[in-house]
Every structure is written in C-alpha cells, then in structure tokens.
Amino acid sequence: MTKLIKLAKTPVAATSGGKYYPADDVKNPKPNRKSNRNAPKVRGSVTPGTVLILLAGRFRGKRVICLKVLASGLLLVSGPYKVNGVPLRRVSATYVIATSTKVDVSAVDVSSYDDTYFARTEESVKGDIFEGDEPKPAVVSETRKVDQKKVDAALLKVVEGTPMLKAYLNAKFTLTKNDRPHKMIF
Amino acid sequence: MVFKRYVEVGRVVLVNYGPDAGKLATIIDIVDQNKCLIDGPSTGVARQVIPYGRIALTDLTVKISRNARQKSLTAAWTEADVLAKWESSSWAKKLAAKKKRASLNDFDRFKVMVARKQKSSIIAKKMKEIAA
C-alpha cells in the first residue's frame, strides 16, 4: 500500500499566483470556537435594588445600591452620588457584601448602561507613564455627569421613601471591637 | 447554701442543649441521680429521659402527679398559666432580647446605633440641667 505523505500547507502568500511565499512562516490563527452566551452567574443575594457594602477599591466601606448585573458579570452600582460620593460605577460581586436590605429600583432606568459605556476611551489612556511629576486629576466627562444626575433623580426618590435609609447609605461600614463578622447577619 | 429550686415532679424546666434547646418542659418523673423524665406537649418537647446537665430549673411548678398523661399535663399548664408567667419573667425577656440582637441585619444595627446616640444625648442634656 502506498504511503500517503501530507503536503505541508504553504503559508498564505502575499502575492497572488503562489510562486513566492514569505521567508518567515506566517501563522494562520485557528478560528475561535468559544461562545460565552450564558447570562452571568452572580450570587443569589445580589439583586437589583440590594444595598451592598463595598469591601475593596477606592470606595471601600461605602454602602451603595446595586442597579443592575452587567453582561460581563460586574455589578452596576450607584451611591447615589449626592448621598455618599459613589458615582455610576462597575464593581465586582466578589468584593461586596450583599445586605438583606432591598429597595425597589424598577423605576430607575439603567437599560442604556452596559460594559461598553465604561470602556476606556483613547483620551483617557493617552499619556506617557513618565510624563510629569503629579498625577493628573481625573476628568469626568460631561456625559457621565448628565447620566449620573438622571439616574440619581429617580434613585433618590426611592431612597428618601425609606426612613433613615439616606443616613444609612451615607454612613461607612466598619468593624469595631465586639463585632463577630461570621456571626453577623447582613 | 440553701436551695430554692428543687428537682421534683412538676418543676418547669428550660432545655439548654439538644434539638429542643430553648423550649420549656416539665419534670414528670425522676430516673436516678443524673437524669429525669421530661415532657412538654404544649411546647413541642417529646417525652424523653434527659440528664440534668441539659436542663435549667425555673421558678415555676405545675401541680401534677408522677407520670402524668400528656392530656392532664396540658390541662395543668393552662391552669397554672405557665407560658404567660414565663414570658413575663426577666429571664425569658433577656433570652428574647439576645435572640433579637443576633437576628438584626446591617440596617437594623445602624438604626439601633442612632437610637442609642439619641437616648444618650437626651440623658446628657437632662443631667446637665440637674447639675446646673
């Protein structure tokens, strides 16, 4: 039986005709067969309207309201900004304690916010690492300010509907001497 | 040291340990130096032998005869109004407060903190008035 020898695939030639091929091997990338089309899995205790305690990051210790679970699995969260200074922000569910306090956020429209809204733009990335001595202050775009006002207008109405909730969101979470976090019900 | 609460037939006890922990029952019969027979039909405690280390004697007693039937036990409990007397005792109130405190959620704890601050500021103001 004759042995069949596979002909090595010649790399895709830059020139049509096929007489010459590039000196270095050109790799053909294999097609990506990944398709992550499932909804993001997040703890059952984290739902839109839950008050969350942020445990890490710039706003650690703050109590915020969860607005939405984004497609990437991150949570869309807002202070509200007027109450505790936390803007519309993405937050990882793994660095959050979900309390059992919930508010009704069905009246707050957050359908237009998704992961692409928070993607870094060209202007924000620009700049050499070694350029300048002081870190430049963060510039908040006007669209962000407008969107913040829009979302918070509806959110504040809900927050003010529950007694003491505004003061609660303004207060920071801390552990004090006799607290036993493993025994505390959140 | 004089003892005031005796292990006797009819003594109402609080179960401290085990699946019925926190419930009231009555001593029906005494087995020996270490264990007794208890029953609590009104509180959901099955008739069982239990060692004294697992129960705490209360001040309350009921008038029953040794090895009383569950029916007569329940009748004796309603006659002596054990549950109401127990709930009004400071022991029961302290237990209830402990339970409530353990079940508070984060928002509740915040509200308690604010209430305590308000209370202490009222007291401080009054003390200032009196001291002046």
mmCIF file of C-alpha atoms in Angstrom:
data_model
loop_
_atom_site.group_PDB
_atom_site.id
_atom_site.type_symbol
_atom_site.label_atom_id
_atom_site.label_comp_id
_atom_site.label_asym_id
_atom_site.label_seq_id
_atom_site.Cartn_x
_atom_site.Cartn_y
_atom_site.Cartn_z
ATOM 1 C CA MET A 1 0.000 0.000 0.000
ATOM 2 C CA THR A 2 1.432 3.312 -0.972
ATOM 3 C CA LYS A 3 2.135 5.668 1.886
ATOM 4 C CA LEU A 4 0.419 8.996 1.560
ATOM 5 C CA ILE A 5 2.514 11.928 2.536
ATOM 6 C CA LYS A 6 0.671 15.026 3.503
ATOM 7 C CA LEU A 7 1.863 18.068 1.694
ATOM 8 C CA ALA A 8 2.795 20.830 4.094
ATOM 9 C CA LYS A 9 0.393 23.716 3.698
ATOM 10 C CA THR A 10 2.210 26.605 2.173
ATOM 11 C CA PRO A 11 1.654 29.813 4.095
ATOM 12 C CA VAL A 12 -0.734 32.318 2.588
ATOM 13 C CA ALA A 13 1.307 34.216 0.021
ATOM 14 C CA ALA A 14 1.283 37.965 -0.014
ATOM 15 C CA THR A 15 1.403 37.866 -3.764
ATOM 16 C CA SER A 16 -1.297 36.167 -5.726
ATOM 17 C CA GLY A 17 -0.139 33.489 -8.069
ATOM 18 C CA GLY A 18 1.607 31.496 -5.453
ATOM 19 C CA LYS A 19 5.090 31.417 -6.871
ATOM 20 C CA TYR A 20 6.697 33.108 -3.881
ATOM 21 C CA TYR A 21 5.908 32.838 -0.233
ATOM 22 C CA PRO A 22 7.229 34.904 2.689
ATOM 23 C CA ALA A 23 10.601 33.939 4.153
ATOM 24 C CA ASP A 24 9.258 33.665 7.662
ATOM 25 C CA ASP A 25 6.375 31.367 8.402
ATOM 26 C CA VAL A 26 3.046 33.103 8.569
ATOM 27 C CA LYS A 27 0.841 31.548 11.213
ATOM 28 C CA ASN A 28 -2.812 31.013 10.437
ATOM 29 C CA PRO A 29 -4.740 31.720 13.571
ATOM 30 C CA LYS A 30 -7.174 28.952 14.401
ATOM 31 C CA PRO A 31 -10.840 30.017 14.477
ATOM 32 C CA ASN A 32 -12.068 30.836 17.962
ATOM 33 C CA ARG A 33 -14.880 28.460 18.855
ATOM 34 C CA LYS A 34 -15.597 29.987 22.248
ATOM 35 C CA SER A 35 -19.102 31.279 22.634
ATOM 36 C CA ASN A 36 -19.950 32.505 26.100
ATOM 37 C CA ARG A 37 -23.574 33.322 25.582
ATOM 38 C CA ASN A 38 -24.813 32.382 29.049
ATOM 39 C CA ALA A 39 -26.124 35.029 31.421
ATOM 40 C CA PRO A 40 -23.537 35.989 34.037
ATOM 41 C CA LYS A 41 -23.766 33.970 37.241
ATOM 42 C CA VAL A 42 -23.873 36.101 40.352
ATOM 43 C CA ARG A 43 -24.773 35.237 43.973
ATOM 44 C CA GLY A 44 -28.496 34.961 44.610
ATOM 45 C CA SER A 45 -28.272 37.565 47.355
ATOM 46 C CA VAL A 46 -27.160 40.255 44.885
ATOM 47 C CA THR A 47 -30.200 41.588 43.003
ATOM 48 C CA PRO A 48 -31.081 44.986 41.563
ATOM 49 C CA GLY A 49 -32.064 47.158 44.493
ATOM 50 C CA THR A 50 -29.932 45.429 47.120
ATOM 51 C CA VAL A 51 -27.826 47.606 49.379
ATOM 52 C CA LEU A 52 -24.228 46.425 49.043
ATOM 53 C CA ILE A 53 -21.194 47.050 51.229
ATOM 54 C CA LEU A 54 -18.076 47.606 49.105
ATOM 55 C CA LEU A 55 -15.103 45.842 50.602
ATOM 56 C CA ALA A 56 -12.241 46.882 48.341
ATOM 57 C CA GLY A 57 -11.231 49.626 45.996
ATOM 58 C CA ARG A 58 -11.440 53.383 46.223
ATOM 59 C CA PHE A 59 -14.848 53.288 47.914
ATOM 60 C CA ARG A 60 -14.252 50.522 50.425
ATOM 61 C CA GLY A 61 -16.616 50.648 53.359
ATOM 62 C CA LYS A 62 -19.300 52.532 51.479
ATOM 63 C CA ARG A 63 -22.852 51.311 51.284
ATOM 64 C CA VAL A 64 -24.263 51.568 47.770
ATOM 65 C CA ILE A 65 -27.262 50.426 45.803
ATOM 66 C CA CYS A 66 -26.933 47.728 43.171
ATOM 67 C CA LEU A 67 -28.719 48.749 39.985
ATOM 68 C CA LYS A 68 -28.029 46.006 37.509
ATOM 69 C CA VAL A 69 -25.937 42.954 36.709
ATOM 70 C CA LEU A 70 -23.967 43.657 33.517
ATOM 71 C CA ALA A 71 -23.213 41.120 30.830
ATOM 72 C CA SER A 72 -19.593 40.785 31.966
ATOM 73 C CA GLY A 73 -20.776 39.713 35.426
ATOM 74 C CA LEU A 74 -19.862 43.017 37.077
ATOM 75 C CA LEU A 75 -22.449 44.947 39.014
ATOM 76 C CA LEU A 76 -23.613 48.430 38.063
ATOM 77 C CA VAL A 77 -23.772 50.441 41.240
ATOM 78 C CA SER A 78 -24.611 53.999 42.316
ATOM 79 C CA GLY A 79 -24.189 55.715 45.710
ATOM 80 C CA PRO A 80 -26.357 57.711 44.929
ATOM 81 C CA TYR A 81 -23.609 60.226 44.215
ATOM 82 C CA LYS A 82 -25.247 63.007 46.243
ATOM 83 C CA VAL A 83 -25.509 60.777 49.288
ATOM 84 C CA ASN A 84 -22.095 59.201 49.566
ATOM 85 C CA GLY A 85 -19.966 60.213 46.577
ATOM 86 C CA VAL A 86 -20.061 56.899 44.751
ATOM 87 C CA PRO A 87 -20.874 57.507 41.061
ATOM 88 C CA LEU A 88 -22.314 55.129 38.498
ATOM 89 C CA ARG A 89 -19.644 52.518 38.643
ATOM 90 C CA ARG A 90 -18.892 48.909 37.928
ATOM 91 C CA VAL A 91 -17.999 46.731 40.872
ATOM 92 C CA SER A 92 -17.058 43.095 41.194
ATOM 93 C CA ALA A 93 -19.528 40.961 43.101
ATOM 94 C CA THR A 94 -16.713 39.066 44.790
ATOM 95 C CA TYR A 95 -15.623 42.181 46.693
ATOM 96 C CA VAL A 96 -19.021 43.031 48.029
ATOM 97 C CA ILE A 97 -21.236 42.051 50.960
ATOM 98 C CA ALA A 98 -24.886 41.896 49.970
ATOM 99 C CA THR A 99 -27.112 43.057 52.812
ATOM 100 C CA SER A 100 -30.676 41.904 53.145
ATOM 101 C CA THR A 101 -31.910 45.492 52.751
ATOM 102 C CA LYS A 102 -33.578 45.954 49.390
ATOM 103 C CA VAL A 103 -35.197 48.909 47.658
ATOM 104 C CA ASP A 104 -37.411 48.949 44.613
ATOM 105 C CA VAL A 105 -35.389 50.234 41.660
ATOM 106 C CA SER A 106 -37.812 49.290 38.901
ATOM 107 C CA ALA A 107 -38.499 52.991 38.371
ATOM 108 C CA VAL A 108 -34.818 53.694 37.693
ATOM 109 C CA ASP A 109 -33.938 53.320 34.023
ATOM 110 C CA VAL A 110 -30.499 51.753 33.604
ATOM 111 C CA SER A 111 -31.090 49.892 30.365
ATOM 112 C CA SER A 112 -28.678 52.073 28.375
ATOM 113 C CA TYR A 113 -25.677 51.341 30.600
ATOM 114 C CA ASP A 114 -23.550 48.334 29.782
ATOM 115 C CA ASP A 115 -19.896 47.353 29.682
ATOM 116 C CA THR A 116 -19.149 49.366 26.536
ATOM 117 C CA TYR A 117 -20.300 52.541 28.317
ATOM 118 C CA PHE A 118 -17.475 52.063 30.804
ATOM 119 C CA ALA A 119 -14.801 51.040 28.315
ATOM 120 C CA ARG A 120 -11.649 53.175 28.326
ATOM 121 C CA THR A 121 -11.504 55.783 25.611
ATOM 122 C CA GLU A 122 -8.473 56.963 23.650
ATOM 123 C CA GLU A 123 -8.238 60.253 25.520
ATOM 124 C CA SER A 124 -8.194 58.698 28.937
ATOM 125 C CA VAL A 125 -5.411 56.279 28.072
ATOM 126 C CA LYS A 126 -3.171 58.843 26.378
ATOM 127 C CA GLY A 127 -0.047 59.953 28.216
ATOM 128 C CA ASP A 128 3.397 58.596 28.950
ATOM 129 C CA ILE A 129 3.964 56.888 32.277
ATOM 130 C CA PHE A 130 6.995 59.002 32.932
ATOM 131 C CA GLU A 131 5.380 62.208 31.906
ATOM 132 C CA GLY A 132 5.029 64.786 34.644
ATOM 133 C CA ASP A 133 5.509 64.549 38.413
ATOM 134 C CA GLU A 134 1.983 64.871 39.745
ATOM 135 C CA PRO A 135 -0.824 62.530 38.816
ATOM 136 C CA LYS A 136 -3.298 64.384 36.678
ATOM 137 C CA PRO A 137 -6.699 64.785 38.327
ATOM 138 C CA ALA A 138 -9.388 62.535 36.913
ATOM 139 C CA VAL A 139 -11.519 64.327 34.395
ATOM 140 C CA VAL A 140 -15.158 63.309 34.471
ATOM 141 C CA SER A 141 -16.843 63.640 31.113
ATOM 142 C CA GLU A 142 -19.997 65.681 30.791
ATOM 143 C CA THR A 143 -21.998 62.670 29.613
ATOM 144 C CA ARG A 144 -21.152 60.866 32.828
ATOM 145 C CA LYS A 145 -22.320 63.822 34.904
ATOM 146 C CA VAL A 146 -25.555 64.077 32.991
ATOM 147 C CA ASP A 147 -26.247 60.354 33.244
ATOM 148 C CA GLN A 148 -25.431 60.405 36.947
ATOM 149 C CA LYS A 149 -27.959 63.172 37.541
ATOM 150 C CA LYS A 150 -30.593 61.308 35.527
ATOM 151 C CA VAL A 151 -30.197 58.018 37.376
ATOM 152 C CA ASP A 152 -29.872 59.611 40.782
ATOM 153 C CA ALA A 153 -33.007 61.712 40.354
ATOM 154 C CA ALA A 154 -35.112 58.571 40.241
ATOM 155 C CA LEU A 155 -32.937 56.718 42.759
ATOM 156 C CA LEU A 156 -33.021 59.468 45.384
ATOM 157 C CA LYS A 157 -36.809 59.440 45.339
ATOM 158 C CA VAL A 158 -36.762 55.749 46.230
ATOM 159 C CA VAL A 159 -34.076 56.257 48.893
ATOM 160 C CA GLU A 160 -35.960 59.091 50.547
ATOM 161 C CA GLY A 161 -39.053 56.912 50.644
ATOM 162 C CA THR A 162 -37.499 54.642 53.276
ATOM 163 C CA PRO A 163 -36.884 56.283 56.682
ATOM 164 C CA MET A 164 -33.224 56.551 57.703
ATOM 165 C CA LEU A 165 -32.003 54.909 54.511
ATOM 166 C CA LYS A 166 -30.258 58.063 53.316
ATOM 167 C CA ALA A 167 -28.292 58.378 56.557
ATOM 168 C CA TYR A 168 -27.530 54.662 56.389
ATOM 169 C CA LEU A 169 -26.075 54.966 52.885
ATOM 170 C CA ASN A 170 -24.045 57.964 53.994
ATOM 171 C CA ALA A 171 -22.509 56.028 56.877
ATOM 172 C CA LYS A 172 -19.498 53.814 56.293
ATOM 173 C CA PHE A 173 -19.295 50.206 57.348
ATOM 174 C CA THR A 174 -16.588 49.358 59.878
ATOM 175 C CA LEU A 175 -15.797 46.535 62.232
ATOM 176 C CA THR A 176 -15.493 47.535 65.866
ATOM 177 C CA LYS A 177 -14.205 45.737 68.899
ATOM 178 C CA ASN A 178 -17.007 43.299 69.719
ATOM 179 C CA ASP A 179 -18.158 42.580 66.174
ATOM 180 C CA ARG A 180 -18.057 38.972 65.052
ATOM 181 C CA PRO A 181 -18.453 39.108 61.242
ATOM 182 C CA HIS A 182 -19.014 35.376 60.958
ATOM 183 C CA LYS A 183 -21.989 35.691 63.288
ATOM 184 C CA MET A 184 -23.384 38.959 61.930
ATOM 185 C CA ILE A 185 -26.435 38.820 59.760
ATOM 186 C CA PHE A 186 -26.136 41.282 56.913
ATOM 187 C CA MET B 1 -26.250 27.475 100.681
ATOM 188 C CA VAL B 2 -29.993 26.967 100.723
ATOM 189 C CA PHE B 3 -31.539 25.684 97.520
ATOM 190 C CA LYS B 4 -34.702 27.347 96.296
ATOM 191 C CA ARG B 5 -35.496 25.426 93.099
ATOM 192 C CA TYR B 6 -35.869 21.682 93.553
ATOM 193 C CA VAL B 7 -35.858 18.862 91.063
ATOM 194 C CA GLU B 8 -39.362 17.500 91.648
ATOM 195 C CA VAL B 9 -42.310 16.192 89.719
ATOM 196 C CA GLY B 10 -43.962 19.232 88.212
ATOM 197 C CA ARG B 11 -40.913 21.516 88.058
ATOM 198 C CA VAL B 12 -40.898 23.535 84.840
ATOM 199 C CA VAL B 13 -37.502 23.400 83.186
ATOM 200 C CA LEU B 14 -35.806 25.094 80.247
ATOM 201 C CA VAL B 15 -33.986 22.721 77.915
ATOM 202 C CA ASN B 16 -30.473 24.101 77.304
ATOM 203 C CA TYR B 17 -28.928 21.717 74.869
ATOM 204 C CA GLY B 18 -30.019 19.404 72.118
ATOM 205 C CA PRO B 19 -32.625 19.615 69.371
ATOM 206 C CA ASP B 20 -35.223 21.067 71.776
ATOM 207 C CA ALA B 21 -32.908 23.750 73.105
ATOM 208 C CA GLY B 22 -34.720 26.870 74.252
ATOM 209 C CA LYS B 23 -38.030 25.137 74.962
ATOM 210 C CA LEU B 24 -39.890 24.662 78.252
ATOM 211 C CA ALA B 25 -40.859 21.251 79.619
ATOM 212 C CA THR B 26 -41.906 19.694 82.931
ATOM 213 C CA ILE B 27 -40.264 17.018 85.022
ATOM 214 C CA ILE B 28 -42.635 14.060 85.054
ATOM 215 C CA ASP B 29 -40.537 11.509 86.882
ATOM 216 C CA ILE B 30 -37.065 11.126 88.252
ATOM 217 C CA VAL B 31 -34.955 8.267 86.912
ATOM 218 C CA ASP B 32 -31.887 8.480 89.120
ATOM 219 C CA GLN B 33 -29.244 10.875 90.383
ATOM 220 C CA ASN B 34 -28.317 12.039 86.909
ATOM 221 C CA LYS B 35 -31.382 12.003 84.744
ATOM 222 C CA CYS B 36 -35.108 12.580 84.740
ATOM 223 C CA LEU B 37 -38.105 12.154 82.513
ATOM 224 C CA ILE B 38 -39.468 15.350 80.973
ATOM 225 C CA ASP B 39 -42.414 16.166 78.753
ATOM 226 C CA GLY B 40 -43.682 19.325 77.093
ATOM 227 C CA PRO B 41 -46.801 18.762 74.995
ATOM 228 C CA SER B 42 -47.628 22.484 74.908
ATOM 229 C CA THR B 43 -44.169 23.440 73.695
ATOM 230 C CA GLY B 44 -43.367 20.568 71.355
ATOM 231 C CA VAL B 45 -40.914 18.690 73.548
ATOM 232 C CA ALA B 46 -41.283 14.931 73.219
ATOM 233 C CA ARG B 47 -41.459 12.806 76.347
ATOM 234 C CA GLN B 48 -37.866 11.772 76.986
ATOM 235 C CA VAL B 49 -35.215 10.959 79.534
ATOM 236 C CA ILE B 50 -32.769 13.827 79.804
ATOM 237 C CA PRO B 51 -29.724 14.384 82.012
ATOM 238 C CA TYR B 52 -29.808 17.303 84.444
ATOM 239 C CA GLY B 53 -26.828 18.883 82.722
ATOM 240 C CA ARG B 54 -29.050 19.610 79.732
ATOM 241 C CA ILE B 55 -31.822 21.418 81.597
ATOM 242 C CA ALA B 56 -32.130 24.502 83.764
ATOM 243 C CA LEU B 57 -34.692 24.680 86.586
ATOM 244 C CA THR B 58 -37.086 27.626 86.544
ATOM 245 C CA ASP B 59 -39.108 29.129 89.378
ATOM 246 C CA LEU B 60 -42.360 27.740 88.027
ATOM 247 C CA THR B 61 -44.064 24.478 89.020
ATOM 248 C CA VAL B 62 -47.264 22.750 87.993
ATOM 249 C CA LYS B 63 -49.463 20.507 90.087
ATOM 250 C CA ILE B 64 -49.293 17.083 88.519
ATOM 251 C CA SER B 65 -48.929 13.559 89.777
ATOM 252 C CA ARG B 66 -45.965 11.390 88.890
ATOM 253 C CA ASN B 67 -46.012 10.152 85.249
ATOM 254 C CA ALA B 68 -48.992 12.281 84.378
ATOM 255 C CA ARG B 69 -50.556 11.799 80.986
ATOM 256 C CA GLN B 70 -49.980 14.418 78.329
ATOM 257 C CA LYS B 71 -53.625 15.454 78.490
ATOM 258 C CA SER B 72 -53.505 16.175 82.211
ATOM 259 C CA LEU B 73 -50.147 17.893 81.782
ATOM 260 C CA THR B 74 -51.534 20.252 79.173
ATOM 261 C CA ALA B 75 -54.523 20.966 81.395
ATOM 262 C CA ALA B 76 -52.275 21.692 84.365
ATOM 263 C CA TRP B 77 -50.171 24.060 82.232
ATOM 264 C CA THR B 78 -53.152 26.080 81.100
ATOM 265 C CA GLU B 79 -54.469 26.209 84.656
ATOM 266 C CA ALA B 80 -51.188 27.482 86.039
ATOM 267 C CA ASP B 81 -50.776 29.784 83.014
ATOM 268 C CA VAL B 82 -47.156 28.741 82.713
ATOM 269 C CA LEU B 83 -46.427 30.238 79.314
ATOM 270 C CA ALA B 84 -47.667 33.712 80.224
ATOM 271 C CA LYS B 85 -45.822 33.665 83.566
ATOM 272 C CA TRP B 86 -42.661 32.574 81.790
ATOM 273 C CA GLU B 87 -42.865 35.265 79.118
ATOM 274 C CA SER B 88 -43.253 37.955 81.781
ATOM 275 C CA SER B 89 -40.168 36.788 83.693
ATOM 276 C CA SER B 90 -36.971 38.765 83.219
ATOM 277 C CA TRP B 91 -35.128 35.537 82.324
ATOM 278 C CA ALA B 92 -37.371 34.986 79.312
ATOM 279 C CA LYS B 93 -37.156 38.648 78.348
ATOM 280 C CA LYS B 94 -33.365 38.556 78.403
ATOM 281 C CA LEU B 95 -33.352 35.463 76.215
ATOM 282 C CA ALA B 96 -35.698 37.149 73.750
ATOM 283 C CA ALA B 97 -33.549 40.283 73.650
ATOM 284 C CA LYS B 98 -30.426 38.219 72.949
ATOM 285 C CA LYS B 99 -32.198 36.441 70.128
ATOM 286 C CA LYS B 100 -33.418 39.712 68.643
ATOM 287 C CA ARG B 101 -29.965 41.255 68.820
ATOM 288 C CA ALA B 102 -28.460 38.274 66.999
ATOM 289 C CA SER B 103 -31.036 38.485 64.222
ATOM 290 C CA LEU B 104 -30.541 42.175 63.392
ATOM 291 C CA ASN B 105 -29.358 42.980 59.908
ATOM 292 C CA ASP B 106 -26.895 45.735 58.961
ATOM 293 C CA PHE B 107 -29.601 48.387 58.506
ATOM 294 C CA ASP B 108 -31.165 47.450 61.867
ATOM 295 C CA ARG B 109 -27.819 47.760 63.589
ATOM 296 C CA PHE B 110 -27.448 51.242 62.134
ATOM 297 C CA LYS B 111 -30.881 52.233 63.419
ATOM 298 C CA VAL B 112 -30.018 50.879 66.889
ATOM 299 C CA MET B 113 -26.813 52.925 66.876
ATOM 300 C CA VAL B 114 -28.700 56.108 66.022
ATOM 301 C CA ALA B 115 -31.332 55.393 68.696
ATOM 302 C CA ARG B 116 -28.671 54.856 71.360
ATOM 303 C CA LYS B 117 -26.992 58.132 70.425
ATOM 304 C CA GLN B 118 -30.325 59.971 70.670
ATOM 305 C CA LYS B 119 -31.063 58.371 74.040
ATOM 306 C CA SER B 120 -27.672 59.278 75.480
ATOM 307 C CA SER B 121 -27.955 62.856 74.239
ATOM 308 C CA ILE B 122 -31.341 63.228 75.953
ATOM 309 C CA ILE B 123 -29.897 61.846 79.174
ATOM 310 C CA ALA B 124 -26.820 64.053 78.953
ATOM 311 C CA LYS B 125 -28.963 67.118 78.433
ATOM 312 C CA LYS B 126 -31.100 66.244 81.457
ATOM 313 C CA MET B 127 -28.044 65.610 83.599
ATOM 314 C CA LYS B 128 -26.666 68.989 82.645
ATOM 315 C CA GLU B 129 -29.946 70.562 83.724
ATOM 316 C CA ILE B 130 -29.869 68.786 87.071
ATOM 317 C CA ALA B 131 -26.205 69.522 87.685
ATOM 318 C CA ALA B 132 -26.646 73.224 86.945
#
